[in-house]
Amino acid sequence: MGILEGKRILVTGVLTDSSIGYHVARLCHEQGATVVLTGYGRLSLVERIAKRLPDAPPVLELDVTDQGHLDSLAERISEHVDGIDGVVHSIGFTPQEALGGNFLNTEWADVATAMHTSTFSLKSLVMAVQPLMKDGGSVVALDFDNSVSYPIYDWMGVAKSALTSTARYLARYLGEQQIRVNLVSAGPLKTMAARSIPGFEELASAWPERAPLGWDTGNPEPAAKAVVALLSDWFPATTGEIVHVDGGFHSTGA
């Protein structure tokens, strides 16, 4: 019996089989969960990727900046499962104008897009599915260490800092409903999202050398395993926490 036996998990942000979300969904299946996926834009691609999973899950369209999509989400999920025990937020987007060293020249419209999609969407998503979490549950969002600045990451780093704070406040306000909210801060990985960041290789280059445990930018499974652990009942009294899965990079100095 797996650690997610009988649980119903919503996983967002699956685009390719290099996505952390894909590996979360795969491990959730292996650990006994029923999975529902969401995708946006290239939905046919997500549906093809879903068929690679052990038990091809349903794929629902979700633009987290579209209130209509959010308002109908609980009803659409209910067509497949009778409740939700876990939610994985694996969503982020920043316009190119807000990355790559353009920090001082980025316009508010681009910053607003980054914050809406990458940060406020956590609150929007959780509130949309909250009616289905009658018995409590676990929310896990994917983060990136934002305790320091990084070259080229720019306003996405600011959005991730805000995501961290958003998770803490959600943990505060949802605790009485026994809904836990935690973050997994993964090291840089060669996902589709990473390839859209100009200079990603520069950003990631220090990890394998500085991380005490080393770091493989091509292996999303360690981060996915941490997400699955937090979705399980093995962390019943943990909320508002950040679990770093980066080979220990965050803990080392120069």
Short mmCIF file of C-alpha atoms in Angstrom, two decimals:
data_model
loop_
_atom_site.label_atom_id
_atom_site.label_comp_id
_atom_site.label_asym_id
_atom_site.label_seq_id
_atom_site.Cartn_x
_atom_site.Cartn_y
_atom_site.Cartn_z
CA MET A 1 0.00 0.00 0.00
CA GLY A 2 1.39 3.40 -0.99
CA ILE A 3 1.56 6.51 1.18
CA LEU A 4 -1.17 8.19 -0.91
CA GLU A 5 -3.53 5.20 -1.03
CA GLY A 6 -7.09 6.41 -1.66
CA LYS A 7 -6.16 10.08 -1.97
CA ARG A 8 -7.36 12.37 -4.75
CA ILE A 9 -4.70 14.75 -6.01
CA LEU A 10 -4.95 17.71 -8.38
CA VAL A 11 -1.67 18.40 -10.21
CA THR A 12 -1.21 21.58 -12.24
CA GLY A 13 1.60 22.63 -14.54
CA VAL A 14 2.26 19.43 -16.48
CA LEU A 15 3.48 20.25 -19.98
CA THR A 16 6.17 17.71 -20.87
CA ASP A 17 7.65 14.65 -19.19
CA SER A 18 10.50 16.85 -17.97
CA SER A 19 8.05 18.84 -15.81
CA ILE A 20 8.28 18.35 -12.08
CA GLY A 21 4.49 18.11 -12.17
CA TYR A 22 4.66 15.10 -14.48
CA HIS A 23 6.92 13.21 -12.09
CA VAL A 24 4.71 14.22 -9.15
CA ALA A 25 1.70 12.77 -10.99
CA ARG A 26 3.61 9.58 -11.81
CA LEU A 27 4.71 9.07 -8.22
CA CYS A 28 1.22 9.88 -6.94
CA HIS A 29 -0.14 7.07 -9.12
CA GLU A 30 2.55 4.70 -7.90
CA GLN A 31 1.69 5.56 -4.29
CA GLY A 32 -2.00 4.80 -4.74
CA ALA A 33 -3.58 8.17 -5.53
CA THR A 34 -6.19 9.12 -8.10
CA VAL A 35 -4.86 12.06 -10.13
CA VAL A 36 -6.50 14.89 -12.05
CA LEU A 37 -4.31 17.15 -14.21
CA THR A 38 -4.80 20.69 -15.44
CA GLY A 39 -3.20 22.36 -18.42
CA TYR A 40 -3.47 25.55 -20.39
CA GLY A 41 -2.71 26.56 -23.95
CA ARG A 42 -1.21 23.40 -25.41
CA LEU A 43 -3.88 21.13 -23.95
CA SER A 44 -3.46 18.43 -26.60
CA LEU A 45 0.20 18.12 -25.58
CA VAL A 46 -0.75 17.70 -21.92
CA GLU A 47 -3.29 15.03 -22.91
CA ARG A 48 -0.60 13.13 -24.83
CA ILE A 49 1.78 13.36 -21.87
CA ALA A 50 -0.98 12.17 -19.52
CA LYS A 51 -1.24 8.94 -21.51
CA ARG A 52 2.35 8.11 -20.49
CA LEU A 53 1.30 7.88 -16.85
CA PRO A 54 0.44 4.48 -15.31
CA ASP A 55 -3.30 5.32 -15.36
CA ALA A 56 -4.01 8.15 -17.79
CA PRO A 57 -5.76 10.86 -15.73
CA PRO A 58 -8.34 13.37 -16.96
CA VAL A 59 -6.95 16.73 -18.11
CA LEU A 60 -8.89 19.91 -17.37
CA GLU A 61 -8.22 23.29 -18.94
CA LEU A 62 -7.18 25.91 -16.40
CA ASP A 63 -5.89 29.41 -16.95
CA VAL A 64 -5.26 30.59 -13.39
CA THR A 65 -5.69 34.22 -14.47
CA ASP A 66 -9.18 33.53 -15.89
CA GLN A 67 -11.86 33.88 -13.22
CA GLY A 68 -14.31 31.90 -15.32
CA HIS A 69 -11.94 28.91 -15.37
CA LEU A 70 -11.47 29.20 -11.61
CA ASP A 71 -15.19 29.55 -10.87
CA SER A 72 -16.01 26.35 -12.76
CA LEU A 73 -13.00 24.32 -11.59
CA ALA A 74 -14.59 22.59 -8.58
CA GLU A 75 -17.58 21.51 -10.65
CA ARG A 76 -15.38 20.19 -13.45
CA ILE A 77 -13.17 18.27 -10.99
CA SER A 78 -16.30 16.76 -9.43
CA GLU A 79 -17.08 15.05 -12.73
CA HIS A 80 -14.07 12.81 -12.06
CA VAL A 81 -13.59 12.60 -8.27
CA ASP A 82 -15.84 13.28 -5.28
CA GLY A 83 -13.32 15.44 -3.44
CA ILE A 84 -9.71 16.59 -3.28
CA ASP A 85 -7.10 15.64 -0.67
CA GLY A 86 -4.09 17.34 -2.23
CA VAL A 87 -3.25 20.17 -4.61
CA VAL A 88 0.05 20.74 -6.41
CA HIS A 89 0.74 24.27 -7.65
CA SER A 90 3.37 24.03 -10.36
CA ILE A 91 2.56 27.20 -12.26
CA GLY A 92 4.78 30.13 -13.14
CA PHE A 93 5.26 32.60 -15.95
CA THR A 94 7.26 35.78 -16.37
CA PRO A 95 7.46 37.82 -19.58
CA GLN A 96 10.90 37.94 -21.19
CA GLU A 97 11.03 41.68 -20.46
CA ALA A 98 11.12 40.86 -16.73
CA LEU A 99 14.11 38.49 -16.98
CA GLY A 100 17.67 38.42 -18.20
CA GLY A 101 19.14 41.44 -16.41
CA ASN A 102 16.42 43.89 -17.41
CA PHE A 103 15.29 44.35 -13.79
CA LEU A 104 15.71 48.13 -13.65
CA ASN A 105 13.83 48.70 -16.90
CA THR A 106 10.90 46.29 -16.49
CA GLU A 107 7.48 47.92 -16.83
CA TRP A 108 4.73 47.34 -14.25
CA ALA A 109 2.53 45.54 -16.78
CA ASP A 110 5.14 42.79 -17.12
CA VAL A 111 5.70 42.60 -13.36
CA ALA A 112 1.93 42.39 -12.84
CA THR A 113 1.72 39.46 -15.25
CA ALA A 114 4.49 37.66 -13.39
CA MET A 115 2.87 38.25 -10.01
CA HIS A 116 -0.62 37.29 -11.13
CA THR A 117 0.44 34.06 -12.83
CA SER A 118 3.23 32.94 -10.52
CA THR A 119 2.08 34.20 -7.11
CA PHE A 120 -1.56 35.25 -6.77
CA SER A 121 -2.51 32.08 -8.65
CA LEU A 122 -1.64 30.01 -5.57
CA LYS A 123 -4.35 31.75 -3.57
CA SER A 124 -6.76 31.65 -6.53
CA LEU A 125 -6.23 27.94 -7.11
CA VAL A 126 -6.61 26.99 -3.46
CA MET A 127 -9.80 29.01 -3.05
CA ALA A 128 -11.24 27.47 -6.23
CA VAL A 129 -10.80 23.90 -4.94
CA GLN A 130 -11.40 24.59 -1.24
CA PRO A 131 -15.06 23.44 -1.42
CA LEU A 132 -13.77 19.98 -2.40
CA MET A 133 -11.38 19.77 0.59
CA LYS A 134 -14.04 19.14 3.23
CA ASP A 135 -11.78 16.84 5.25
CA GLY A 136 -8.71 19.06 5.05
CA GLY A 137 -5.71 18.13 2.98
CA SER A 138 -2.37 19.30 1.68
CA VAL A 139 -1.36 22.05 -0.72
CA VAL A 140 2.20 22.00 -2.08
CA ALA A 141 3.65 24.72 -4.30
CA LEU A 142 6.93 24.61 -6.17
CA ASP A 143 9.32 27.37 -5.20
CA PHE A 144 12.88 28.50 -5.92
CA ASP A 145 15.18 29.79 -3.20
CA ASN A 146 14.63 33.53 -2.92
CA SER A 147 16.70 34.36 0.13
CA VAL A 148 19.29 35.97 -2.15
CA SER A 149 19.34 37.50 -5.64
CA TYR A 150 20.47 35.59 -8.73
CA PRO A 151 21.69 36.78 -12.11
CA ILE A 152 19.00 36.92 -14.85
CA TYR A 153 16.17 35.65 -12.59
CA ASP A 154 15.08 39.20 -11.81
CA TRP A 155 11.31 39.69 -11.33
CA MET A 156 10.68 35.97 -11.22
CA GLY A 157 12.77 35.96 -8.06
CA VAL A 158 10.52 38.70 -6.65
CA ALA A 159 7.45 36.68 -7.63
CA LYS A 160 8.88 33.62 -5.86
CA SER A 161 9.51 35.68 -2.72
CA ALA A 162 5.88 36.73 -2.82
CA LEU A 163 4.85 33.10 -3.38
CA THR A 164 6.67 32.13 -0.19
CA SER A 165 4.80 34.80 1.76
CA THR A 166 1.48 33.85 0.15
CA ALA A 167 1.95 30.24 1.25
CA ARG A 168 2.56 31.35 4.84
CA TYR A 169 -0.61 33.42 4.92
CA LEU A 170 -2.64 30.62 3.37
CA ALA A 171 -1.23 28.29 6.03
CA ARG A 172 -2.39 30.78 8.70
CA TYR A 173 -5.93 31.17 7.40
CA LEU A 174 -6.61 27.61 6.28
CA GLY A 175 -5.17 25.83 9.30
CA GLU A 176 -8.49 25.74 11.14
CA GLN A 177 -9.84 23.72 8.19
CA GLN A 178 -6.92 21.28 8.56
CA ILE A 179 -5.51 22.33 5.19
CA ARG A 180 -1.71 22.36 5.22
CA VAL A 181 0.22 24.63 2.83
CA ASN A 182 3.90 24.01 2.18
CA LEU A 183 6.58 24.74 -0.41
CA VAL A 184 9.23 22.64 -2.10
CA SER A 185 12.17 24.78 -3.15
CA ALA A 186 13.90 22.83 -5.90
CA GLY A 187 17.28 23.55 -7.42
CA PRO A 188 17.39 24.55 -11.11
CA LEU A 189 16.06 21.88 -13.46
CA LYS A 190 16.04 21.65 -17.24
CA THR A 191 12.28 21.94 -17.64
CA MET A 192 10.34 23.68 -20.40
CA ALA A 193 9.91 26.68 -18.10
CA ALA A 194 13.66 26.83 -17.45
CA ARG A 195 14.43 26.87 -21.16
CA SER A 196 12.41 30.06 -21.47
CA ILE A 197 14.74 31.86 -19.04
CA PRO A 198 17.53 33.61 -20.95
CA GLY A 199 20.89 32.57 -19.50
CA PHE A 200 19.49 29.59 -17.55
CA GLU A 201 22.79 27.72 -17.88
CA GLU A 202 24.59 30.62 -16.18
CA LEU A 203 22.08 30.53 -13.34
CA ALA A 204 22.36 26.76 -12.89
CA SER A 205 26.10 26.37 -13.37
CA ALA A 206 27.08 26.86 -9.71
CA TRP A 207 24.80 24.15 -8.28
CA PRO A 208 26.72 20.94 -9.08
CA GLU A 209 29.93 22.41 -7.67
CA ARG A 210 28.57 24.12 -4.54
CA ALA A 211 25.79 21.78 -3.43
CA PRO A 212 27.18 19.41 -0.76
CA LEU A 213 25.20 16.50 -2.22
CA GLY A 214 25.78 17.58 -5.81
CA TRP A 215 22.93 18.49 -8.12
CA ASP A 216 21.64 16.99 -11.36
CA THR A 217 19.74 19.60 -13.38
CA GLY A 218 18.26 16.83 -15.49
CA ASN A 219 16.64 14.86 -12.67
CA PRO A 220 13.32 16.21 -11.31
CA GLU A 221 12.53 13.10 -9.26
CA PRO A 222 14.06 14.25 -5.93
CA ALA A 223 11.84 17.34 -5.95
CA ALA A 224 8.83 15.27 -6.99
CA LYS A 225 9.42 12.84 -4.12
CA ALA A 226 9.43 15.71 -1.63
CA VAL A 227 6.11 16.96 -3.01
CA VAL A 228 4.57 13.51 -2.68
CA ALA A 229 5.83 13.19 0.90
CA LEU A 230 4.18 16.50 1.82
CA LEU A 231 0.94 15.40 0.14
CA SER A 232 0.88 12.32 2.34
CA ASP A 233 -0.19 11.97 5.98
CA TRP A 234 3.44 11.72 7.09
CA PHE A 235 3.57 15.50 7.76
CA PRO A 236 0.32 15.99 9.71
CA ALA A 237 1.55 18.94 11.79
CA THR A 238 3.69 20.73 9.21
CA THR A 239 2.42 23.86 7.46
CA GLY A 240 3.92 27.14 6.25
CA GLU A 241 7.20 25.28 5.70
CA ILE A 242 9.80 25.33 2.91
CA VAL A 243 11.51 22.03 2.10
CA HIS A 244 14.68 22.65 0.11
CA VAL A 245 15.51 20.02 -2.48
CA ASP A 246 18.65 21.49 -4.00
CA GLY A 247 21.48 19.24 -2.87
CA GLY A 248 22.04 21.59 0.07
CA PHE A 249 23.04 24.55 -2.11
CA HIS A 250 20.91 26.99 -0.08
CA SER A 251 22.86 26.17 3.09
CA THR A 252 26.35 26.92 1.76
CA GLY A 253 28.28 30.15 1.49
CA ALA A 254 30.74 31.18 -1.20
#
